[in-house]
Amino acid sequence: MRAIRVAEFGGAEQLQLAEDLPELQPGPREVRIAVAASGVNFIDIYHRTGLYPLTLPMTPGVEGAGTVDAVGAEVHGFSPGDRVAWVSVNASYADQALVPADRLIPIPDGVEIKTAAALLLQGMTAHYLVADTFPLVAGQRTLVHAAAGGVGRLLVQLAKQRGAVVYATVSTDDKARMVTELGADAVIRYDQVDVAAEVTSLTDGVGVDVVYDSVGQATLDGSLASLRRRGTLVSYGNASGAITDFSPLRLSQSGSLYLTRPTLADYVVERDELLARAEELFTLVNSGSLDVLVHREYALADAKQAHTDLASRGTVGKLLLVTSG
Ligand code: NDP
């Protein structure tokens, strides 16, 4: 098999293609998959740099899709040839992956394998953020940062489907056009203007009910200042760097705010929850109600370029490593 290996934490140059690795053998409850495509996510950069350390050497990648090619002795319900996808299981930057059967998601008819690989991690994240972390209801106002990004595009669409008023931040005119087409009610160029001042003006001085913030360090102050009294900051990412040294007193001084720092793994713990989130997303895709955009497909050997591009702020939607076909 072929896989990307990381021997030491560091820059994108640490992503090295290894060929002629021994074929993976599934344990009793595991399934071996011929990987068609692996999603590239910001968390892969954190694994590579060691911000979220894994044991080295390791193969990055936490989601993918492909076809089953071998099953362990105790696996029921999956057979060779089945089209499947998974999230939150390590080592997907490879042409073979081992996934516990209870983490596998069948891909329904009508959904392309690559679409499943592009949809699930970021889609499930957007889904739990608007459905569970802060369950948005019609008429509520929300600020979505990095709205043209992988999670951001899907978050804007799901928030609009729930009837929310969506203010979206982006850093280029092209991204602004894209999120307007997706339904954002107003776009804020956070690279150019003061976000809180814009939000204050858009909401007649009230502020938004919730901020979904994947940018972290660079946007923290503006996010807190954009919230209404007793509003909620959902800080779910660190694209600009992790927030450190945060005093809870800031929440009381900014209007008795709420702060939460959720992660997907805690919202797909039970198999029923995992499958229900996936099914809702697949249904939206099959009915044409959710636009999944693949920014670019990369060969496995070009994982380095994919990481460089994702960190550069030059991408929109999803980046995929394509390993077969
Ligand atoms: P994106 O496609 O959103 O890419 C990151 C975007 O963030 C960029 O395109 C850019 O948009 C914006 N950005 C702002 N400042 C910076 C900066 N200094 N460096 C890089 N990007 C910056 O990535 P993802 O959708 O994959 O992930 C976004 C964040 O969400 C990550 O931090 C990720 O870890 C997190 N995440 C969290 C999950 C959870 O469950 N908690 C699950 C999935 C993702 P612009 O140019 O418009 O500013």
Short mmCIF file of C-alpha atoms and ligand atoms in Angstrom, two decimals:
data_model
loop_
_atom_site.label_atom_id
_atom_site.label_comp_id
_atom_site.label_asym_id
_atom_site.label_seq_id
_atom_site.Cartn_x
_atom_site.Cartn_y
_atom_site.Cartn_z
CA MET A 1 0.00 0.00 0.00
CA ARG A 2 0.94 3.69 -0.29
CA ALA A 3 0.55 6.23 2.51
CA ILE A 4 1.71 9.65 3.60
CA ARG A 5 3.95 9.33 6.64
CA VAL A 6 5.04 11.97 9.17
CA ALA A 7 8.20 11.11 11.12
CA GLU A 8 8.59 14.44 12.97
CA PHE A 9 6.25 17.32 13.80
CA GLY A 10 6.82 20.34 11.57
CA GLY A 11 6.03 22.01 8.26
CA ALA A 12 4.34 20.60 5.16
CA GLU A 13 7.68 19.09 4.07
CA GLN A 14 7.15 16.46 6.77
CA LEU A 15 4.43 14.87 4.59
CA GLN A 16 6.36 12.12 2.81
CA LEU A 17 4.89 9.52 0.46
CA ALA A 18 5.86 5.96 1.42
CA GLU A 19 5.34 3.23 -1.17
CA ASP A 20 5.40 -0.57 -0.93
CA LEU A 21 4.17 -0.57 2.67
CA PRO A 22 2.75 -3.92 3.84
CA GLU A 23 -0.97 -4.45 3.17
CA LEU A 24 -3.18 -3.71 6.21
CA GLN A 25 -4.89 -6.67 7.89
CA PRO A 26 -8.26 -5.99 9.54
CA GLY A 27 -8.73 -6.97 13.18
CA PRO A 28 -11.86 -8.95 14.12
CA ARG A 29 -14.13 -5.87 14.24
CA GLU A 30 -12.40 -3.84 11.54
CA VAL A 31 -13.00 -3.28 7.87
CA ARG A 32 -10.30 -2.66 5.28
CA ILE A 33 -11.18 -0.05 2.70
CA ALA A 34 -9.72 0.72 -0.69
CA VAL A 35 -9.63 4.48 -0.22
CA ALA A 36 -10.94 6.51 -3.16
CA ALA A 37 -10.59 9.94 -1.57
CA SER A 38 -9.45 11.38 1.72
CA GLY A 39 -10.65 14.74 3.01
CA VAL A 40 -8.06 17.37 3.90
CA ASN A 41 -8.95 19.22 7.09
CA PHE A 42 -7.32 21.86 9.25
CA ILE A 43 -7.01 19.28 12.02
CA ASP A 44 -4.54 17.42 9.77
CA ILE A 45 -2.30 20.50 9.93
CA TYR A 46 -2.59 20.50 13.74
CA HIS A 47 -1.65 16.79 13.79
CA ARG A 48 1.32 17.49 11.50
CA THR A 49 2.61 20.45 13.52
CA GLY A 50 2.00 18.75 16.88
CA LEU A 51 -0.57 21.32 18.13
CA TYR A 52 -2.77 18.24 18.60
CA PRO A 53 0.01 15.64 19.03
CA LEU A 54 -0.31 12.05 17.80
CA THR A 55 2.23 9.29 18.36
CA LEU A 56 4.94 9.37 15.67
CA PRO A 57 5.49 8.13 13.06
CA MET A 58 1.93 8.52 11.85
CA THR A 59 -0.26 8.79 8.77
CA PRO A 60 -2.42 11.94 8.83
CA GLY A 61 -6.03 12.26 7.73
CA VAL A 62 -9.23 11.71 9.70
CA GLU A 63 -11.87 11.12 7.03
CA GLY A 64 -12.28 9.32 3.76
CA ALA A 65 -14.49 7.28 1.48
CA GLY A 66 -14.01 4.22 -0.67
CA THR A 67 -15.07 0.60 -1.08
CA VAL A 68 -14.82 -2.26 1.38
CA ASP A 69 -12.26 -4.85 0.30
CA ALA A 70 -11.88 -7.06 3.41
CA VAL A 71 -13.80 -7.52 6.66
CA GLY A 72 -12.77 -8.91 10.07
CA ALA A 73 -14.19 -12.19 11.37
CA GLU A 74 -16.73 -10.53 13.70
CA VAL A 75 -17.98 -7.88 11.28
CA HIS A 76 -21.61 -8.09 10.19
CA GLY A 77 -23.43 -5.81 7.81
CA PHE A 78 -20.53 -4.86 5.52
CA SER A 79 -19.22 -6.84 2.52
CA PRO A 80 -16.55 -6.31 -0.12
CA GLY A 81 -17.67 -3.77 -2.69
CA ASP A 82 -19.85 -1.72 -0.31
CA ARG A 83 -19.42 2.04 -0.67
CA VAL A 84 -18.56 3.55 2.70
CA ALA A 85 -17.20 6.67 4.39
CA TRP A 86 -15.86 7.54 7.85
CA VAL A 87 -14.85 10.47 10.03
CA SER A 88 -12.72 10.86 13.16
CA VAL A 89 -10.63 7.74 12.47
CA ASN A 90 -6.92 8.39 11.90
CA ALA A 91 -4.67 7.50 8.95
CA SER A 92 -6.80 8.21 5.87
CA TYR A 93 -4.00 9.72 3.71
CA ALA A 94 -3.37 6.31 2.15
CA ASP A 95 -4.77 4.01 -0.47
CA GLN A 96 -5.89 1.54 2.23
CA ALA A 97 -7.47 2.27 5.61
CA LEU A 98 -8.64 0.22 8.58
CA VAL A 99 -11.85 1.45 10.18
CA PRO A 100 -13.82 -0.09 13.08
CA ALA A 101 -17.08 -1.40 11.60
CA ASP A 102 -19.13 0.58 14.12
CA ARG A 103 -17.66 3.84 12.75
CA LEU A 104 -18.42 3.09 9.08
CA ILE A 105 -21.11 5.05 7.27
CA PRO A 106 -22.79 3.44 4.23
CA ILE A 107 -22.97 5.83 1.25
CA PRO A 108 -26.50 5.86 -0.18
CA ASP A 109 -27.33 5.56 -3.89
CA GLY A 110 -27.13 8.87 -5.67
CA VAL A 111 -24.21 10.22 -3.67
CA GLU A 112 -20.79 10.02 -5.35
CA ILE A 113 -17.96 8.55 -3.29
CA LYS A 114 -15.94 11.75 -3.66
CA THR A 115 -18.92 13.83 -2.55
CA ALA A 116 -19.18 11.73 0.60
CA ALA A 117 -15.47 12.27 1.29
CA ALA A 118 -15.92 16.01 0.76
CA LEU A 119 -19.08 16.30 2.83
CA LEU A 120 -18.97 14.36 6.04
CA LEU A 121 -16.47 15.84 8.51
CA GLN A 122 -17.16 19.46 7.69
CA GLY A 123 -20.88 18.81 7.10
CA MET A 124 -21.36 17.00 10.40
CA THR A 125 -19.50 19.82 12.12
CA ALA A 126 -21.78 22.45 10.60
CA HIS A 127 -24.74 20.24 11.49
CA TYR A 128 -23.95 19.79 15.19
CA LEU A 129 -23.05 23.49 15.54
CA VAL A 130 -26.44 24.74 14.32
CA ALA A 131 -28.57 21.82 15.56
CA ASP A 132 -27.05 21.05 18.97
CA THR A 133 -24.29 23.34 20.25
CA PHE A 134 -26.45 26.42 19.73
CA PRO A 135 -29.74 25.21 18.21
CA LEU A 136 -30.55 28.05 15.84
CA VAL A 137 -34.20 28.96 15.39
CA ALA A 138 -35.84 31.13 12.76
CA GLY A 139 -35.18 34.82 13.14
CA GLN A 140 -32.07 34.50 15.29
CA ARG A 141 -29.03 36.40 14.11
CA THR A 142 -25.66 34.73 13.69
CA LEU A 143 -22.15 35.74 12.70
CA VAL A 144 -20.24 33.04 10.78
CA HIS A 145 -16.49 33.55 10.41
CA ALA A 146 -14.46 32.20 7.45
CA ALA A 147 -17.78 31.65 5.72
CA ALA A 148 -16.32 30.56 2.37
CA GLY A 149 -14.18 27.85 3.97
CA GLY A 150 -14.88 24.15 4.24
CA VAL A 151 -17.05 24.22 7.34
CA GLY A 152 -18.10 27.84 6.72
CA ARG A 153 -19.89 27.27 3.38
CA LEU A 154 -21.91 24.43 4.84
CA LEU A 155 -22.63 26.35 8.04
CA VAL A 156 -24.04 29.31 6.10
CA GLN A 157 -26.34 27.00 4.15
CA LEU A 158 -27.59 25.05 7.19
CA ALA A 159 -28.10 28.24 9.21
CA LYS A 160 -30.17 29.75 6.39
CA GLN A 161 -32.24 26.55 6.16
CA ARG A 162 -33.12 27.02 9.84
CA GLY A 163 -34.36 30.55 9.09
CA ALA A 164 -31.50 32.43 10.76
CA VAL A 165 -30.18 35.82 9.66
CA VAL A 166 -26.57 35.16 8.65
CA TYR A 167 -23.73 37.69 8.66
CA ALA A 168 -20.67 36.16 7.03
CA THR A 169 -17.00 37.17 7.24
CA VAL A 170 -14.54 36.57 4.38
CA SER A 171 -11.22 37.98 3.20
CA THR A 172 -11.68 38.45 -0.57
CA ASP A 173 -14.27 39.78 -3.02
CA ASP A 174 -14.60 36.37 -4.70
CA LYS A 175 -15.38 34.76 -1.35
CA ALA A 176 -17.87 37.56 -0.65
CA ARG A 177 -19.71 36.82 -3.90
CA MET A 178 -19.76 33.11 -3.11
CA VAL A 179 -21.31 33.46 0.35
CA THR A 180 -23.85 35.98 -0.95
CA GLU A 181 -24.92 33.38 -3.52
CA LEU A 182 -25.25 30.86 -0.70
CA GLY A 183 -27.75 33.15 1.01
CA ALA A 184 -25.75 35.20 3.52
CA ASP A 185 -27.74 38.31 4.47
CA ALA A 186 -24.66 40.51 4.78
CA VAL A 187 -20.97 39.97 4.14
CA ILE A 188 -18.25 41.56 6.26
CA ARG A 189 -14.70 41.92 4.92
CA TYR A 190 -13.00 41.23 8.26
CA ASP A 191 -9.62 41.93 6.72
CA GLN A 192 -10.71 45.52 6.08
CA VAL A 193 -13.31 46.68 8.60
CA ASP A 194 -14.06 46.43 12.30
CA VAL A 195 -16.37 43.42 12.61
CA ALA A 196 -18.10 44.46 15.84
CA ALA A 197 -18.85 47.93 14.48
CA GLU A 198 -20.40 46.37 11.35
CA VAL A 199 -22.47 43.95 13.41
CA THR A 200 -23.59 46.73 15.73
CA SER A 201 -24.78 48.71 12.74
CA LEU A 202 -26.50 45.70 11.11
CA THR A 203 -28.36 44.83 14.33
CA ASP A 204 -29.31 48.37 15.46
CA GLY A 205 -26.95 48.16 18.38
CA VAL A 206 -28.23 44.81 19.72
CA GLY A 207 -25.61 42.30 18.55
CA VAL A 208 -26.01 38.73 17.30
CA ASP A 209 -27.37 35.76 19.24
CA VAL A 210 -24.44 33.53 18.39
CA VAL A 211 -21.01 33.71 16.75
CA TYR A 212 -19.59 30.57 15.14
CA ASP A 213 -15.84 31.25 15.20
CA SER A 214 -13.33 28.91 13.54
CA VAL A 215 -10.58 31.52 13.26
CA GLY A 216 -9.68 31.71 16.96
CA GLN A 217 -7.00 34.11 18.14
CA ALA A 218 -7.42 36.83 15.48
CA THR A 219 -11.21 37.11 15.79
CA LEU A 220 -11.79 36.57 19.52
CA ASP A 221 -12.15 40.23 20.55
CA GLY A 222 -14.42 41.07 17.62
CA SER A 223 -16.56 38.01 18.26
CA LEU A 224 -17.13 38.88 21.92
CA ALA A 225 -17.94 42.49 21.01
CA SER A 226 -20.44 41.37 18.33
CA LEU A 227 -22.67 39.41 20.70
CA ARG A 228 -25.90 40.61 22.26
CA ARG A 229 -26.25 40.51 26.02
CA ARG A 230 -26.25 36.83 27.11
CA GLY A 231 -25.22 35.76 23.59
CA THR A 232 -23.09 32.68 22.85
CA LEU A 233 -19.61 32.42 21.39
CA VAL A 234 -19.09 29.02 19.81
CA SER A 235 -15.32 28.87 19.36
CA TYR A 236 -14.75 25.73 17.31
CA GLY A 237 -11.39 26.28 15.61
CA ASN A 238 -7.97 27.94 15.54
CA ALA A 239 -7.19 28.74 11.89
CA SER A 240 -5.27 31.89 12.97
CA GLY A 241 -3.82 30.35 16.14
CA ALA A 242 -5.16 28.94 19.38
CA ILE A 243 -6.70 31.17 22.07
CA THR A 244 -4.69 31.13 25.28
CA ASP A 245 -4.99 32.93 28.63
CA PHE A 246 -8.73 33.57 28.51
CA SER A 247 -10.28 34.93 31.70
CA PRO A 248 -13.97 34.08 32.37
CA LEU A 249 -14.31 37.61 33.76
CA ARG A 250 -14.34 38.81 30.14
CA LEU A 251 -17.68 37.06 29.72
CA SER A 252 -19.32 39.00 32.54
CA GLN A 253 -17.75 42.26 31.42
CA SER A 254 -19.08 41.76 27.87
CA GLY A 255 -22.73 41.14 28.83
CA SER A 256 -22.94 37.81 30.70
CA LEU A 257 -21.91 35.86 27.61
CA TYR A 258 -21.63 32.11 27.13
CA LEU A 259 -18.52 30.48 25.68
CA THR A 260 -18.22 26.92 24.45
CA ARG A 261 -15.37 25.11 22.68
CA PRO A 262 -16.93 22.01 21.08
CA THR A 263 -15.40 19.23 19.03
CA LEU A 264 -17.04 16.86 16.53
CA ALA A 265 -16.01 13.65 18.31
CA ASP A 266 -18.34 14.53 21.21
CA TYR A 267 -21.30 14.93 18.85
CA VAL A 268 -20.98 11.56 17.07
CA VAL A 269 -20.36 9.33 20.08
CA GLU A 270 -23.25 6.91 19.60
CA ARG A 271 -23.58 5.08 16.30
CA ASP A 272 -27.21 6.24 15.99
CA GLU A 273 -26.10 9.88 16.23
CA LEU A 274 -23.31 9.35 13.71
CA LEU A 275 -25.67 7.76 11.18
CA ALA A 276 -28.50 10.25 11.79
CA ARG A 277 -26.24 13.24 11.09
CA ALA A 278 -24.84 11.57 7.97
CA GLU A 279 -28.29 10.63 6.72
CA GLU A 280 -29.60 14.18 7.09
CA LEU A 281 -26.65 15.52 5.12
CA PHE A 282 -26.93 12.87 2.39
CA THR A 283 -30.65 13.62 2.05
CA LEU A 284 -29.93 17.32 1.61
CA VAL A 285 -27.28 16.56 -1.03
CA ASN A 286 -29.54 14.12 -2.91
CA SER A 287 -32.38 16.66 -2.98
CA GLY A 288 -30.09 19.39 -4.27
CA SER A 289 -30.49 21.45 -1.07
CA LEU A 290 -26.84 21.45 0.00
CA ASP A 291 -24.05 22.60 -2.28
CA VAL A 292 -20.79 20.73 -1.64
CA LEU A 293 -17.89 22.41 -3.38
CA VAL A 294 -14.57 20.68 -4.00
CA HIS A 295 -11.94 23.39 -4.37
CA ARG A 296 -9.33 21.02 -5.80
CA GLU A 297 -8.40 17.34 -6.01
CA TYR A 298 -4.77 16.43 -5.29
CA ALA A 299 -2.86 13.21 -5.86
CA LEU A 300 -1.74 11.49 -2.65
CA ALA A 301 1.86 12.48 -3.45
CA ASP A 302 0.77 16.14 -3.43
CA ALA A 303 -0.46 16.19 0.19
CA LYS A 304 2.23 18.77 0.92
CA GLN A 305 0.71 21.16 -1.61
CA ALA A 306 -2.77 20.57 -0.22
CA HIS A 307 -1.64 21.55 3.29
CA THR A 308 0.18 24.62 1.97
CA ASP A 309 -2.91 25.71 0.04
CA LEU A 310 -5.32 25.17 2.96
CA ALA A 311 -3.14 27.25 5.28
CA SER A 312 -2.75 30.01 2.67
CA ARG A 313 -6.34 31.36 2.90
CA GLY A 314 -6.55 30.86 -0.85
CA THR A 315 -9.05 27.99 -0.85
CA VAL A 316 -12.83 27.73 -0.69
CA GLY A 317 -14.87 24.65 0.20
CA LYS A 318 -13.14 21.26 0.35
CA LEU A 319 -9.72 19.91 -0.57
CA LEU A 320 -9.49 16.20 -1.42
CA LEU A 321 -6.63 13.74 -1.81
CA VAL A 322 -7.70 11.35 -4.52
CA THR A 323 -6.10 7.94 -4.26
CA SER A 324 -7.76 5.87 -6.96
CA GLY A 325 -9.44 6.22 -10.35
P1 NDP B 1 -11.26 26.43 6.10
O1 NDP B 1 -11.56 25.92 4.76
O2 NDP B 1 -12.30 27.25 6.81
O3 NDP B 1 -9.91 27.25 6.02
C1 NDP B 1 -9.56 28.17 6.99
C2 NDP B 1 -10.10 29.57 6.66
O4 NDP B 1 -9.93 30.37 7.82
C3 NDP B 1 -9.32 30.27 5.56
O5 NDP B 1 -9.77 29.96 4.27
C4 NDP B 1 -9.52 31.73 5.92
O6 NDP B 1 -10.69 32.24 5.33
C5 NDP B 1 -9.73 31.70 7.44
N1 NDP B 1 -8.56 32.26 8.14
C6 NDP B 1 -8.57 33.39 8.87
N2 NDP B 1 -7.37 33.64 9.37
C7 NDP B 1 -6.55 32.65 8.94
C8 NDP B 1 -5.17 32.38 9.13
N3 NDP B 1 -4.37 33.19 9.85
N4 NDP B 1 -4.65 31.29 8.55
C9 NDP B 1 -5.42 30.47 7.83
N5 NDP B 1 -6.75 30.66 7.63
C10 NDP B 1 -7.31 31.76 8.18
O7 NDP B 1 -10.85 25.22 7.06
P2 NDP B 1 -11.76 24.11 7.71
O8 NDP B 1 -13.18 24.31 7.35
O9 NDP B 1 -11.14 22.79 7.43
O10 NDP B 1 -11.54 24.37 9.26
C11 NDP B 1 -11.74 25.65 9.83
C12 NDP B 1 -11.47 25.57 11.33
O11 NDP B 1 -12.49 24.81 11.96
C13 NDP B 1 -10.14 24.91 11.72
O12 NDP B 1 -9.57 25.57 12.82
C14 NDP B 1 -10.58 23.52 12.12
O13 NDP B 1 -9.71 22.89 12.99
C15 NDP B 1 -11.91 23.81 12.76
N6 NDP B 1 -12.78 22.65 12.83
C16 NDP B 1 -13.27 22.33 14.05
C17 NDP B 1 -14.10 21.25 14.19
C18 NDP B 1 -14.72 20.99 15.53
O14 NDP B 1 -15.51 20.06 15.67
N7 NDP B 1 -14.39 21.77 16.54
C19 NDP B 1 -14.40 20.34 13.08
C20 NDP B 1 -13.89 20.82 11.80
C21 NDP B 1 -13.10 21.93 11.70
P3 NDP B 1 -10.68 33.82 4.91
O15 NDP B 1 -9.59 33.95 3.89
O16 NDP B 1 -12.02 34.09 4.37
O17 NDP B 1 -10.37 34.56 6.17
#
